[in-house]
Short mmCIF file of C-alpha atoms in Angstrom, two decimals:
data_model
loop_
_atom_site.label_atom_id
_atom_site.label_comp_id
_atom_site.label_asym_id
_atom_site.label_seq_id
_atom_site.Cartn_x
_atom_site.Cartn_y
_atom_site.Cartn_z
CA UNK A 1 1.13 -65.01 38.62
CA UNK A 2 0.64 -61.62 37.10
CA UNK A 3 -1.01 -61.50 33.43
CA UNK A 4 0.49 -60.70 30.59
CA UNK A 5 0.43 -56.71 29.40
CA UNK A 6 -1.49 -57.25 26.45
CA UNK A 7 -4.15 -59.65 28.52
CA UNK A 8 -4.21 -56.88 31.21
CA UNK A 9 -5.36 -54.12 28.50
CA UNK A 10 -8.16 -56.45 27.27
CA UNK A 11 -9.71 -57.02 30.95
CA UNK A 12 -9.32 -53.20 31.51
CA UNK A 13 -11.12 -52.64 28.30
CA UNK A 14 -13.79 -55.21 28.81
CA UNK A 15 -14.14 -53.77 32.26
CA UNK A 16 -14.68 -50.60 30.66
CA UNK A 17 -17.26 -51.42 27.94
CA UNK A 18 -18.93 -53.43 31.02
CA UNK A 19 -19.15 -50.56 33.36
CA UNK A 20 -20.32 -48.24 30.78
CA UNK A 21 -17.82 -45.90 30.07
CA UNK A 22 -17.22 -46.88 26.61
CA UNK A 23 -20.51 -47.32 24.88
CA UNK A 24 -21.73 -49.59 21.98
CA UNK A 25 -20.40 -47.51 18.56
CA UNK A 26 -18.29 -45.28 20.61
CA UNK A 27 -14.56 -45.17 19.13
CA UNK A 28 -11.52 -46.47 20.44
CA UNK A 29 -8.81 -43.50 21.00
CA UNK A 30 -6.10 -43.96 18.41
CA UNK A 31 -3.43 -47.07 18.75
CA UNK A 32 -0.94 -44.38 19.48
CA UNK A 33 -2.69 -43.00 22.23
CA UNK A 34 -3.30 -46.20 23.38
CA UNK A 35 0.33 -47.23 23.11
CA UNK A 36 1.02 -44.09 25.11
CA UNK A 37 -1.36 -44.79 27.45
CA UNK A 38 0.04 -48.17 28.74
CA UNK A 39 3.74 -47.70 27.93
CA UNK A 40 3.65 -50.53 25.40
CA UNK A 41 4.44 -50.68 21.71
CA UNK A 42 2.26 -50.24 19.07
CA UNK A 43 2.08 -53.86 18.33
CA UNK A 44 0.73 -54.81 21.71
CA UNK A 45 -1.79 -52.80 21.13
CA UNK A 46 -2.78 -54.79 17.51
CA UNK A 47 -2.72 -57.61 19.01
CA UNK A 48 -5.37 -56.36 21.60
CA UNK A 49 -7.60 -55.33 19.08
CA UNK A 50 -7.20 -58.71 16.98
CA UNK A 51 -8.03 -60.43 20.05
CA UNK A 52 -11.18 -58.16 20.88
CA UNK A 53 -12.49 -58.36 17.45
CA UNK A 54 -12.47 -62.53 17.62
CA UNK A 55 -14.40 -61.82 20.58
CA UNK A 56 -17.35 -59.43 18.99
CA UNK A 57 -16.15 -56.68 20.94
CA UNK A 58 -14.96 -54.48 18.60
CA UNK A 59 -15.24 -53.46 14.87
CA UNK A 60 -12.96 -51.93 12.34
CA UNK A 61 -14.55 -48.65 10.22
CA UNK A 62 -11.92 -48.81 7.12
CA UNK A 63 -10.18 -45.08 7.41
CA UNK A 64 -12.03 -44.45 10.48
CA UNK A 65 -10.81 -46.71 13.35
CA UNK A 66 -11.96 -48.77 15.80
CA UNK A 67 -15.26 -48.91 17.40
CA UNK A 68 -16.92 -50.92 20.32
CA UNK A 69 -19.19 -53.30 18.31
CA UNK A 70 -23.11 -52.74 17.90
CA UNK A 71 -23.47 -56.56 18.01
CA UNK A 72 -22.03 -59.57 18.85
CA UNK A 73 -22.74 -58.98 22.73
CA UNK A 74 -21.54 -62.40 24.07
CA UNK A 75 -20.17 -63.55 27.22
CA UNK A 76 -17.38 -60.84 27.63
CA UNK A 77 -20.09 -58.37 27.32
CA UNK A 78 -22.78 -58.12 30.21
CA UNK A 79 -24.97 -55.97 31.62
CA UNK A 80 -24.14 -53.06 29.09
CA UNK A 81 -27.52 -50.73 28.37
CA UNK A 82 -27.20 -49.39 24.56
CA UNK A 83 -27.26 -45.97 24.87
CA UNK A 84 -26.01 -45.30 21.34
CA UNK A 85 -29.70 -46.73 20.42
CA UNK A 86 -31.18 -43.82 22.07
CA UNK A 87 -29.31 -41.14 20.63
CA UNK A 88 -29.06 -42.43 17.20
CA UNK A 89 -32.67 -42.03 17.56
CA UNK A 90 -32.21 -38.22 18.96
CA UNK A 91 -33.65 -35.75 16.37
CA UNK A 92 -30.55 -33.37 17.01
CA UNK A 93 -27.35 -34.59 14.86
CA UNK A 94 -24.20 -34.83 16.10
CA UNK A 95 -21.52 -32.08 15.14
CA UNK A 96 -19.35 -32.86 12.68
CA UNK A 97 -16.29 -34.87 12.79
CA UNK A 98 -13.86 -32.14 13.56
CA UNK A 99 -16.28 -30.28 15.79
CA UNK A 100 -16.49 -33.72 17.89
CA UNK A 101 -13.14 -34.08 18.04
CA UNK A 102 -12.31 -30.14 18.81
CA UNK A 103 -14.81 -30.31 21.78
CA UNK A 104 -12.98 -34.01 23.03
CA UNK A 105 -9.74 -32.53 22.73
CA UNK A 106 -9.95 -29.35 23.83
CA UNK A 107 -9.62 -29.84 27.38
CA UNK A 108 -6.91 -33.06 27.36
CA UNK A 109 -3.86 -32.31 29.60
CA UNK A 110 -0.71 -31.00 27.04
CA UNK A 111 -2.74 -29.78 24.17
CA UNK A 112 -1.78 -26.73 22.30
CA UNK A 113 -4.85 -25.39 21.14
CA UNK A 114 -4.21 -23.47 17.65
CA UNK A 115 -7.60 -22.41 16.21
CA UNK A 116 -9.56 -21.38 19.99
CA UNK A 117 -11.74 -18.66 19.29
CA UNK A 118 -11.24 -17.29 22.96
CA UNK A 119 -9.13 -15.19 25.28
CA UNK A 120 -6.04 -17.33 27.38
CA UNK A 121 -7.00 -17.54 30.37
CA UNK A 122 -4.34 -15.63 31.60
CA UNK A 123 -5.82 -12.50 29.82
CA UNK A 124 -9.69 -13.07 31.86
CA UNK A 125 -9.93 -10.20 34.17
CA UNK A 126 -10.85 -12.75 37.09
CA UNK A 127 -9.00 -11.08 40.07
CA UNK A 128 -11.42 -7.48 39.32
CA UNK A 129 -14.49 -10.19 39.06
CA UNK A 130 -13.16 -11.44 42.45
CA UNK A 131 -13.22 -8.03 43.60
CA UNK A 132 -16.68 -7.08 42.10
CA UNK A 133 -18.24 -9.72 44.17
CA UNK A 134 -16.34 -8.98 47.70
CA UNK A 135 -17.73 -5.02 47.64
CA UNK A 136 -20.34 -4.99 46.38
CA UNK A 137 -22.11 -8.31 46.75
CA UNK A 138 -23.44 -8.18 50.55
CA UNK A 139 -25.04 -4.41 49.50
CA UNK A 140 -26.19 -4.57 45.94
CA UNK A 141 -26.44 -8.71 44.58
CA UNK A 142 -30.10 -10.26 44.00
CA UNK A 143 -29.93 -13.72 43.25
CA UNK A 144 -33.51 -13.66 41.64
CA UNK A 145 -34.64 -14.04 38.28
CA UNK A 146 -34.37 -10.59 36.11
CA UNK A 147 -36.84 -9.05 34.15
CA UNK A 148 -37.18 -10.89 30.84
CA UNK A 149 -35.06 -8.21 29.16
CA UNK A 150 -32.56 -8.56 31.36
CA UNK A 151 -31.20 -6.58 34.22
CA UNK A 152 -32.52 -2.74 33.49
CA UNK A 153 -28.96 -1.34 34.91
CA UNK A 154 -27.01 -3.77 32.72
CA UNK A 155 -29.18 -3.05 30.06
CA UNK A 156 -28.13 0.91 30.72
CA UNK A 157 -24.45 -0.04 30.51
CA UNK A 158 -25.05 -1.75 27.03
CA UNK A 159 -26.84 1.05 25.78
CA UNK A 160 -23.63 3.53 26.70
CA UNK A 161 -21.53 0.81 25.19
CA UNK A 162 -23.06 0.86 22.03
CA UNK A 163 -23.41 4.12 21.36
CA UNK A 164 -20.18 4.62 20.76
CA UNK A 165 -20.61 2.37 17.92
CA UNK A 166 -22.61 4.89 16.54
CA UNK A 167 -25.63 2.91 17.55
CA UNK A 168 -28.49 5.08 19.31
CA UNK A 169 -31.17 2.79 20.93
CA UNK A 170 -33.69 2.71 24.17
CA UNK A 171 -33.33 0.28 27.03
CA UNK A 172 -36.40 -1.66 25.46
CA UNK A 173 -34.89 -2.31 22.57
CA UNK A 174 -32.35 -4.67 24.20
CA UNK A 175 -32.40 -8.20 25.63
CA UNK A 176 -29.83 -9.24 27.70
CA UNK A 177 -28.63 -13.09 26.44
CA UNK A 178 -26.62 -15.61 27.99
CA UNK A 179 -23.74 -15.11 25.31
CA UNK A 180 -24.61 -14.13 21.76
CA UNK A 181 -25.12 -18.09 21.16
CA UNK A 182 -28.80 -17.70 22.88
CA UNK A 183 -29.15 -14.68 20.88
CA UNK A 184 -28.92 -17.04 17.23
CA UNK A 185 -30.82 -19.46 19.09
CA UNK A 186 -33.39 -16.69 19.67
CA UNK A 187 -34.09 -15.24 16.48
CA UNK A 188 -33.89 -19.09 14.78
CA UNK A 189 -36.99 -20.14 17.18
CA UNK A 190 -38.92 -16.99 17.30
CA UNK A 191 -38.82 -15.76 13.44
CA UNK A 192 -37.59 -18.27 11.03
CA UNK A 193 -40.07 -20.58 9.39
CA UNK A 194 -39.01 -23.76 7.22
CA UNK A 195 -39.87 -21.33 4.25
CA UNK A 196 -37.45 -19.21 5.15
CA UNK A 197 -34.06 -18.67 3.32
CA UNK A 198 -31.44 -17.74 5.55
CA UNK A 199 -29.00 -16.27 3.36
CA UNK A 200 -24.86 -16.31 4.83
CA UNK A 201 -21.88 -15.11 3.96
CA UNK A 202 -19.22 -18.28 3.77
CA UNK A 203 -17.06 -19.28 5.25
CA UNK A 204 -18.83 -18.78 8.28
CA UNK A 205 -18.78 -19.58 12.35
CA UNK A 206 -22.58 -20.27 11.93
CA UNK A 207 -21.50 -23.25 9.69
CA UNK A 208 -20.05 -24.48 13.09
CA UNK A 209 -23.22 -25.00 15.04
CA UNK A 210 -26.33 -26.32 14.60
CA UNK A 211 -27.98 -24.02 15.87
CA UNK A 212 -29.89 -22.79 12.66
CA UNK A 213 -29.61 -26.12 10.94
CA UNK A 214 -32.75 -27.65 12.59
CA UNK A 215 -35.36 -25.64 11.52
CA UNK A 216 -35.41 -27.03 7.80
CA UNK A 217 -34.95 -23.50 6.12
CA UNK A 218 -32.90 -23.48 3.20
CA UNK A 219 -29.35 -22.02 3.80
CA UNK A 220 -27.91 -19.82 0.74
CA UNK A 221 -24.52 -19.33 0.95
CA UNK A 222 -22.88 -16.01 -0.27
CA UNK A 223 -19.18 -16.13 -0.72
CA UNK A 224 -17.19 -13.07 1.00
CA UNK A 225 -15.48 -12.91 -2.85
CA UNK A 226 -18.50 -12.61 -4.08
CA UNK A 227 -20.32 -10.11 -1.69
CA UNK A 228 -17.53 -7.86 -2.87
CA UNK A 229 -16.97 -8.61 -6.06
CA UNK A 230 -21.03 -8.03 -6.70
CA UNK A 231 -21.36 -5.53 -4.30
CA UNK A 232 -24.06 -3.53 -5.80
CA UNK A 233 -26.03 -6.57 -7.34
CA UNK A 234 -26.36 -9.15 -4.26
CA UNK A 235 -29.63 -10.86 -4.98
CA UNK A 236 -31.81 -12.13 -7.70
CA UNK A 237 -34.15 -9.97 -8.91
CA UNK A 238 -36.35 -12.97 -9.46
CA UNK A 239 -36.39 -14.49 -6.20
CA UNK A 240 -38.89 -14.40 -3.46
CA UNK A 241 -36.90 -13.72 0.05
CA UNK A 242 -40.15 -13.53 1.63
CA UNK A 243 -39.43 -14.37 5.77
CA UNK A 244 -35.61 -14.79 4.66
CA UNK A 245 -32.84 -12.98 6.85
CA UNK A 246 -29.47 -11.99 5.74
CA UNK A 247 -26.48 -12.99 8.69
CA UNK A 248 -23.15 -11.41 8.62
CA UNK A 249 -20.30 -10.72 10.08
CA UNK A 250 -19.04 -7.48 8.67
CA UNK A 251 -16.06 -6.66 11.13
CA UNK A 252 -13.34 -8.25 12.13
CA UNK A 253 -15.72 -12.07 10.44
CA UNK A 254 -14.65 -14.98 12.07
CA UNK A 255 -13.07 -16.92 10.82
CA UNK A 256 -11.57 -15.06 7.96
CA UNK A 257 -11.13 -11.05 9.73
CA UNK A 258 -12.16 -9.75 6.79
CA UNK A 259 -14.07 -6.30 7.15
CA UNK A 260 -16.49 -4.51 4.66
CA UNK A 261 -15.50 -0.88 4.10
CA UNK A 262 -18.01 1.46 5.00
CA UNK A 263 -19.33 1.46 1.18
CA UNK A 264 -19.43 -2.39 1.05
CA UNK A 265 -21.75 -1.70 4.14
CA UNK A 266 -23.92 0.89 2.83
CA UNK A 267 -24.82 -0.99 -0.41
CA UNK A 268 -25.42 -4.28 1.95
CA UNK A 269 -27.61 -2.51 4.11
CA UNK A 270 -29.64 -0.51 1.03
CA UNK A 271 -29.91 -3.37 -1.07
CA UNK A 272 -30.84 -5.97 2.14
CA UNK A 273 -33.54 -3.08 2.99
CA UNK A 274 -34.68 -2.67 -0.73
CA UNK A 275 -35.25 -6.49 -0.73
CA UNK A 276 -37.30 -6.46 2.53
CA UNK A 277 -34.54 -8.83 3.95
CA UNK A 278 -33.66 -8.24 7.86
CA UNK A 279 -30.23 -8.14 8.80
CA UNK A 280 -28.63 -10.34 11.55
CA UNK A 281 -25.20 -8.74 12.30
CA UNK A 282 -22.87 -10.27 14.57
CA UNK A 283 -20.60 -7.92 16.05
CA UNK A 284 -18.81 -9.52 18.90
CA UNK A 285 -15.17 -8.65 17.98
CA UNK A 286 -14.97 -4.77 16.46
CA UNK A 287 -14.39 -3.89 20.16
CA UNK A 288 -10.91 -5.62 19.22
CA UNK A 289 -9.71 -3.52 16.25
CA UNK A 290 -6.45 -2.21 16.66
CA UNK A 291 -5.94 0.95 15.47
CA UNK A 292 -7.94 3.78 16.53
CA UNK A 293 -11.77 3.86 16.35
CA UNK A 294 -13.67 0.66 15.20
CA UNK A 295 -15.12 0.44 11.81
CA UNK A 296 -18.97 1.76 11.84
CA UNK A 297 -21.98 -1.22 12.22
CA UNK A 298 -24.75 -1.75 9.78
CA UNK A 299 -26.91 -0.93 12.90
CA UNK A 300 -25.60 2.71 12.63
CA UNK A 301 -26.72 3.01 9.27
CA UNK A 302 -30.30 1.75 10.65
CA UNK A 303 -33.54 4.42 11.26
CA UNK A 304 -35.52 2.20 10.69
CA UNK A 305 -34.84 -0.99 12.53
CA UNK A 306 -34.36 -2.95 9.71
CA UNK A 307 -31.16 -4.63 12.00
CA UNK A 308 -31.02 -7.14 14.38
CA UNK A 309 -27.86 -6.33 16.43
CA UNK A 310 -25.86 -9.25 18.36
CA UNK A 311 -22.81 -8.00 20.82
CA UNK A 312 -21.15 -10.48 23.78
CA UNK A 313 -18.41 -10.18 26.36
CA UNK A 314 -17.34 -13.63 25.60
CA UNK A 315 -14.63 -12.68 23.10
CA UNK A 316 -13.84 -9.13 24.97
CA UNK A 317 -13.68 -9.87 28.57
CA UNK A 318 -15.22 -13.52 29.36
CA UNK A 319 -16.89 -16.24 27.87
CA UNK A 320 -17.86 -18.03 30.85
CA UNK A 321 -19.62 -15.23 32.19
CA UNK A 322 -22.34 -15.65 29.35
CA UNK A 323 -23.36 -12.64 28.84
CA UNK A 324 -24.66 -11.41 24.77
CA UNK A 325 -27.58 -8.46 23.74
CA UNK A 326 -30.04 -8.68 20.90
CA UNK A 327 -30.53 -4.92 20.09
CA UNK A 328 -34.10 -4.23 17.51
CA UNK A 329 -37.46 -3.35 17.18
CA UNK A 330 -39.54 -3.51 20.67
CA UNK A 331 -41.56 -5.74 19.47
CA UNK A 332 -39.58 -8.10 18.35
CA UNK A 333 -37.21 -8.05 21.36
CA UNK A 334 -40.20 -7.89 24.10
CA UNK A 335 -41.27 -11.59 21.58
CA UNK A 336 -37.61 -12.75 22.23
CA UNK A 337 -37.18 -11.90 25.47
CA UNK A 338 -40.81 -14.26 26.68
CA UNK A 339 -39.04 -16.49 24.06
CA UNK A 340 -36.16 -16.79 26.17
CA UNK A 341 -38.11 -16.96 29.48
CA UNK A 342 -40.20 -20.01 28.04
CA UNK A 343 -36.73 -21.39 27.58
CA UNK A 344 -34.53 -20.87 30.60
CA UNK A 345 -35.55 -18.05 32.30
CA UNK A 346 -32.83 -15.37 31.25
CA UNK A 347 -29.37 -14.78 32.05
CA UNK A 348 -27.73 -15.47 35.21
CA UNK A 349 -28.74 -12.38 37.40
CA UNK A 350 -24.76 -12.86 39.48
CA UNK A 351 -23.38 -12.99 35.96
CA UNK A 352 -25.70 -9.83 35.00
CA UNK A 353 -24.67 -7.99 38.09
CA UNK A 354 -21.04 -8.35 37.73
CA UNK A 355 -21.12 -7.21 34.18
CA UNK A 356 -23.45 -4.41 34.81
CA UNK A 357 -20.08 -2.83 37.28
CA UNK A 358 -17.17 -4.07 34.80
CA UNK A 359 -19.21 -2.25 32.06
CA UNK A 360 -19.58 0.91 34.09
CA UNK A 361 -15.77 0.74 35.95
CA UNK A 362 -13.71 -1.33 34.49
CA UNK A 363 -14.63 -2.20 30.69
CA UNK A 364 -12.51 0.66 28.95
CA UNK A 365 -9.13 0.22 30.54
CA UNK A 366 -9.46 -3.91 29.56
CA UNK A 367 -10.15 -2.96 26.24
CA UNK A 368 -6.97 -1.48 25.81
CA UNK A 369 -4.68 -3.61 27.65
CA UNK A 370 -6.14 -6.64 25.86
CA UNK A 371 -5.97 -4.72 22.33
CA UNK A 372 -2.15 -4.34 23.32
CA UNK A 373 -1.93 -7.87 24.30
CA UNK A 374 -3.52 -9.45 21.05
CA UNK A 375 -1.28 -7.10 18.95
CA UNK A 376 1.76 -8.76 19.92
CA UNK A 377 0.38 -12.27 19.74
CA UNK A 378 -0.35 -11.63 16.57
CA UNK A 379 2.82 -10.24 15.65
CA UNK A 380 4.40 -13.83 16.80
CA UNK A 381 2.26 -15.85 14.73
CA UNK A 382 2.96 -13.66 12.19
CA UNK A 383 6.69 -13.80 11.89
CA UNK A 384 6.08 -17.74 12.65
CA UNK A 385 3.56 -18.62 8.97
CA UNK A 386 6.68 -16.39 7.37
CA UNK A 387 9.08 -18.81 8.84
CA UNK A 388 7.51 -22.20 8.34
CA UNK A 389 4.35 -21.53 5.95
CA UNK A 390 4.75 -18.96 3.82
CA UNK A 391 6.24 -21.32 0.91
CA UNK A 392 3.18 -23.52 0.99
CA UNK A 393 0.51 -21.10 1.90
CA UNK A 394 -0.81 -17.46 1.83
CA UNK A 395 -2.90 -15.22 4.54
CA UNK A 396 -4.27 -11.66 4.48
CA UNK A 397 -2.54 -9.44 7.12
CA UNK A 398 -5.36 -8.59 10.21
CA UNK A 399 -6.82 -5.39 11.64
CA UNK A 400 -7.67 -6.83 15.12
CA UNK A 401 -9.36 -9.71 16.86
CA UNK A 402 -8.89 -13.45 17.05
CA UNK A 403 -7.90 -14.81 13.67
CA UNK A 404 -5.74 -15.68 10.91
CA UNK A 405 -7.33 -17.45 8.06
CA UNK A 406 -4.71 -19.23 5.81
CA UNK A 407 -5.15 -21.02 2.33
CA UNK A 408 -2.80 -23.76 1.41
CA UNK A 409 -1.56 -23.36 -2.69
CA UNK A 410 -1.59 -26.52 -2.96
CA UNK A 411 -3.89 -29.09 -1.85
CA UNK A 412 -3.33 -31.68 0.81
CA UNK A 413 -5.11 -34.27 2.92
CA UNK A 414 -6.67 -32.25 5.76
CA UNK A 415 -7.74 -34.78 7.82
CA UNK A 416 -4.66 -36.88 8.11
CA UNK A 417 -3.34 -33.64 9.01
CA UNK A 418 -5.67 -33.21 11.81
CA UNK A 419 -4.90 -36.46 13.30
CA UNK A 420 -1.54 -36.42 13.12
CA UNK A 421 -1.39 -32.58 14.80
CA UNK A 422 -4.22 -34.14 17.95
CA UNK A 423 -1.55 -37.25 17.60
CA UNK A 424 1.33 -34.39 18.78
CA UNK A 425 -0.83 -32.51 20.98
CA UNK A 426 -1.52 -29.62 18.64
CA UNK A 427 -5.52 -29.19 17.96
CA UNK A 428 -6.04 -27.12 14.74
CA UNK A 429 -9.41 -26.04 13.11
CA UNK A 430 -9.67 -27.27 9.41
CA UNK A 431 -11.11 -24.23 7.40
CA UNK A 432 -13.93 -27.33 6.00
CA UNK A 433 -15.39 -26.12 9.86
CA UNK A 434 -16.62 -23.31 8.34
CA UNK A 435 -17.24 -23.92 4.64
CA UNK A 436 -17.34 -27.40 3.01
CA UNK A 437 -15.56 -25.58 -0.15
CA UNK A 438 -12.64 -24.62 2.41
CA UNK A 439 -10.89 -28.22 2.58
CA UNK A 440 -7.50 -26.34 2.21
CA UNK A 441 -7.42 -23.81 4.65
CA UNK A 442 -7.33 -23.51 8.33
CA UNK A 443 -8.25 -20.90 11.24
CA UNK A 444 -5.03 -19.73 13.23
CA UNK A 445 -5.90 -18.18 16.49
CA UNK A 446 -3.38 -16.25 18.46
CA UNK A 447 -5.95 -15.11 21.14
CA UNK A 448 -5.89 -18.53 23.51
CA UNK A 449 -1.95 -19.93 22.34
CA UNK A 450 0.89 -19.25 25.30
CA UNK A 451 2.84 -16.88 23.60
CA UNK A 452 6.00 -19.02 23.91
CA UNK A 453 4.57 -22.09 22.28
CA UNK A 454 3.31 -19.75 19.37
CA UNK A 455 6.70 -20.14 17.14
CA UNK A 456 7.65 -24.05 18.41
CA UNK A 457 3.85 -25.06 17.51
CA UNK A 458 4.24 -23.65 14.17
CA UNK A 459 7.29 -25.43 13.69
CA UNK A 460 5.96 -28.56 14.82
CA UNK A 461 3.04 -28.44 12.30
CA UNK A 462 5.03 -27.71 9.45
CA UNK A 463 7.14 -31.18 10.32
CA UNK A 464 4.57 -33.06 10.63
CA UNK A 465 3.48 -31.96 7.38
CA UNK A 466 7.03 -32.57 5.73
CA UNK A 467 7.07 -35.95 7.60
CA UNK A 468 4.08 -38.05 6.50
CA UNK A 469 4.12 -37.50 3.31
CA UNK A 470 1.44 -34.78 2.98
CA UNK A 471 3.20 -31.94 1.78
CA UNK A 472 2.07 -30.56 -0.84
CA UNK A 473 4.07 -31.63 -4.06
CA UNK A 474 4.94 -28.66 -6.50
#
């Protein structure tokens, strides 16, 4: 005789906790999704869970959910090692909540993805990779490590890149990185000491990863409001910012797009030099700006290598080809670049060689079709907030790349929000990502969205906002 539905759930869950795909304090996916998952109501599924919780199984978190139980390993549970013990015990933390859940989700079949900070994959020049490879591979492709610099003729094609940033440098004053990521990981192992203070302009995308958490320096946060509201009076005068760097964003930031006029820049740069303080700018999306000739860097401004300069294809062309520079002093970069060998031993040389010919025949033309292409997503989401958010909410109008960063009037409870929205197959990216003073705002990103889910998406959100009573009440 077959067993009932709910008794069939339990074994398959059992069998699952048994078998080691769900862990000891691993969480349960929502009763929803569970619902969804075996075409049964909601009520099934509670009475499941009140049957695995008699059992030890599994423990309720109040406003948190259900998780397979630390304890209590009885009969129904066998054979089950307790990984959780070993990385609870793992010196690196976990991301936070939302970055957990925005790496789970990210790649479940149906999701609309509403915050991705990268291109659709529709707009990745794969076929010309494809074509790269088949002429020029048997001929020209090594498949050996690279210097620890990096590829010399990719490093040439960076340096004719960035000079039309108004950046003038040698080919030993880059390192080649496997995405700008490596490049932050870089300078945070190779110059920062716990004594430093790593001073950041917030909200930030370094807020995001860990990636400078770990080394125990102090992080000072320097609102955007308040960088240009104090522009000529940054730092204390009383302060030691001995070993401390300064990171920004200056064009096109993510997540907020803002970008410092050229004065804001000059007094940064003057006042960050005056101070002794090294500059980390991150520059991976001016390429992006849409009208006419990118703002000027803080490198520019720099004779005297006071800058460390970070640029990527992973927000212009790829990001799974993994390929960033470090631009700065010689020997600072030659002390990176054995850094990075120690580590992994550089940049993949196929990804290095195909980048080295898109750079020299093919960069430009992208550039401008994809500038074209981002303008009119934008345009979409744009006329979509005026539709369904622009009663509840406000945004800045952008100047290119990725994002729109939008600030609720009046508050309302985020994370029920975010549930609800993974719930319907909509991921968003809470602004509190980026800034824990940010709880009411949120990173739009028109850069990864179809373009004809753009305006139902937006829709959607705003209903579920009207529907579950988290609206915000004038």
């Amino acid at each position: 005789m077959n067993k009932p539905k709910y008794q069939q759930i339990i074994d398959d869950l059992l069998h699952a906790i048994n078998s080691g795909e769900l862990e000891a304090g691993m969480k349960l996916p929502s009763q929803r999704a569970l619902a969804e998952q075996y075409h049964v109501n909601r009520s099934t599924i509670v009475t499941v869970m009140d049957i695995l919780k008699s059992y030890g199984v599994v423990d309720s978190r109040e406003r948190s959910g259900i998780y397979v139980s630390n304890h209590g390993w009885n009969k129904y549970v066998h054979n089950n090692l307790n990984w959780q013990d070993y990385i609870g015990n793992s010196p690196t933390a976990n991301n936070q909540f939302y970055i957990r859940e925005i790496n789970r989700c990210e790649f479940l079949d149906n999701m609309v993805r509403l915050g991705t900070g990268e291109l659709s994959p529709e707009l990745i020049p794969n076929a010309t990779f494809k074509k790269i490879i088949q002429e020029d591979i048997v001929q020209h492709l090594s498949s050996n490590y690279e210097a620890p610099q990096g590829s010399l003729a990719l490093r040439t094609q960076v340096k004719r890149l960035v000079a039309r940033r108004g950046i003038s440098c040698s080919v030993d004053e880059i390192c080649i990185t496997s995405g700008a990521l490596q490049g932050l990981k870089l300078i945070a192992d190779g110059l920062l000491v716990p004594e430093s203070k790593i001073i950041v302009e917030t909200p930030s995308y370094i807020n995001s990863i860990r990636t400078w958490h770990k080394i125990h320096s102090k992080m000072v946060s320097l609102p955007i409001t308040y960088i240009k509201n104090n522009i000529h009076a940054l730092f204390n005068e009383d302060v030691d910012y001995s070993n401390s760097i300064f990171y920004c964003n200056p064009t096109l930031h993510n997540p907020t797009s803002n970008t410092y006029s050229f004065a804001e820049k000059e007094q940064i740069f003057a006042q960050c030099k005056k101070k002794g303080i090294p500059i980390v700018e991150d520059d991976i999306y001016s390429e992006l700006w849409f009208d006419g000739t990118p703002p000027q860097t803080l490198k520019s401004l720099d004779s005297s290598h006071h800058v460390l300069y970070l640029g990527s294809l992973s927000k212009t062309v790829s990001p799974g080809l993994r390929i960033g520079w470090i631009i700065g002093n010689k020997r600072v970069i030659r002390h990176l670049a054995d850094l990075k060998m120690q580590n992994d031993y550089g940049a993949s040389s196929i990804s290095q060689f195909i980048a080295t010919k898109w750079l020299e025949m093919y960069h430009d033309d992208h550039i401008t079709y994809i500038k074209k292409q981002l303008m009119e997503r934008k345009q979409l989401m744009t006329e979509a907030l005026t539709t369904y958010f622009a009663d509840i909410g406000s945004w800045q109008d952008v100047q290119g790349g990725f994002y729109i960063w939008f600030k609720f009037h009046i508050p309302l409870d985020m994370k029920k929000l975010f549930q609800l929205a993974i719930e319907s197959n909509l991921l968003i990216h809470p602004g509190e990502i980026y800034s824990v003073k940010e709880k009411y705002s949120m990173r739009f990103s028109y850069a990864y969205i179809d373009k004809d889910q753009i305006h139902d998406s937006l829709q959607k959100l705003r209903h579920l906002i009207n529907q579950n009573n988290i609206h915000p009440k004038r």
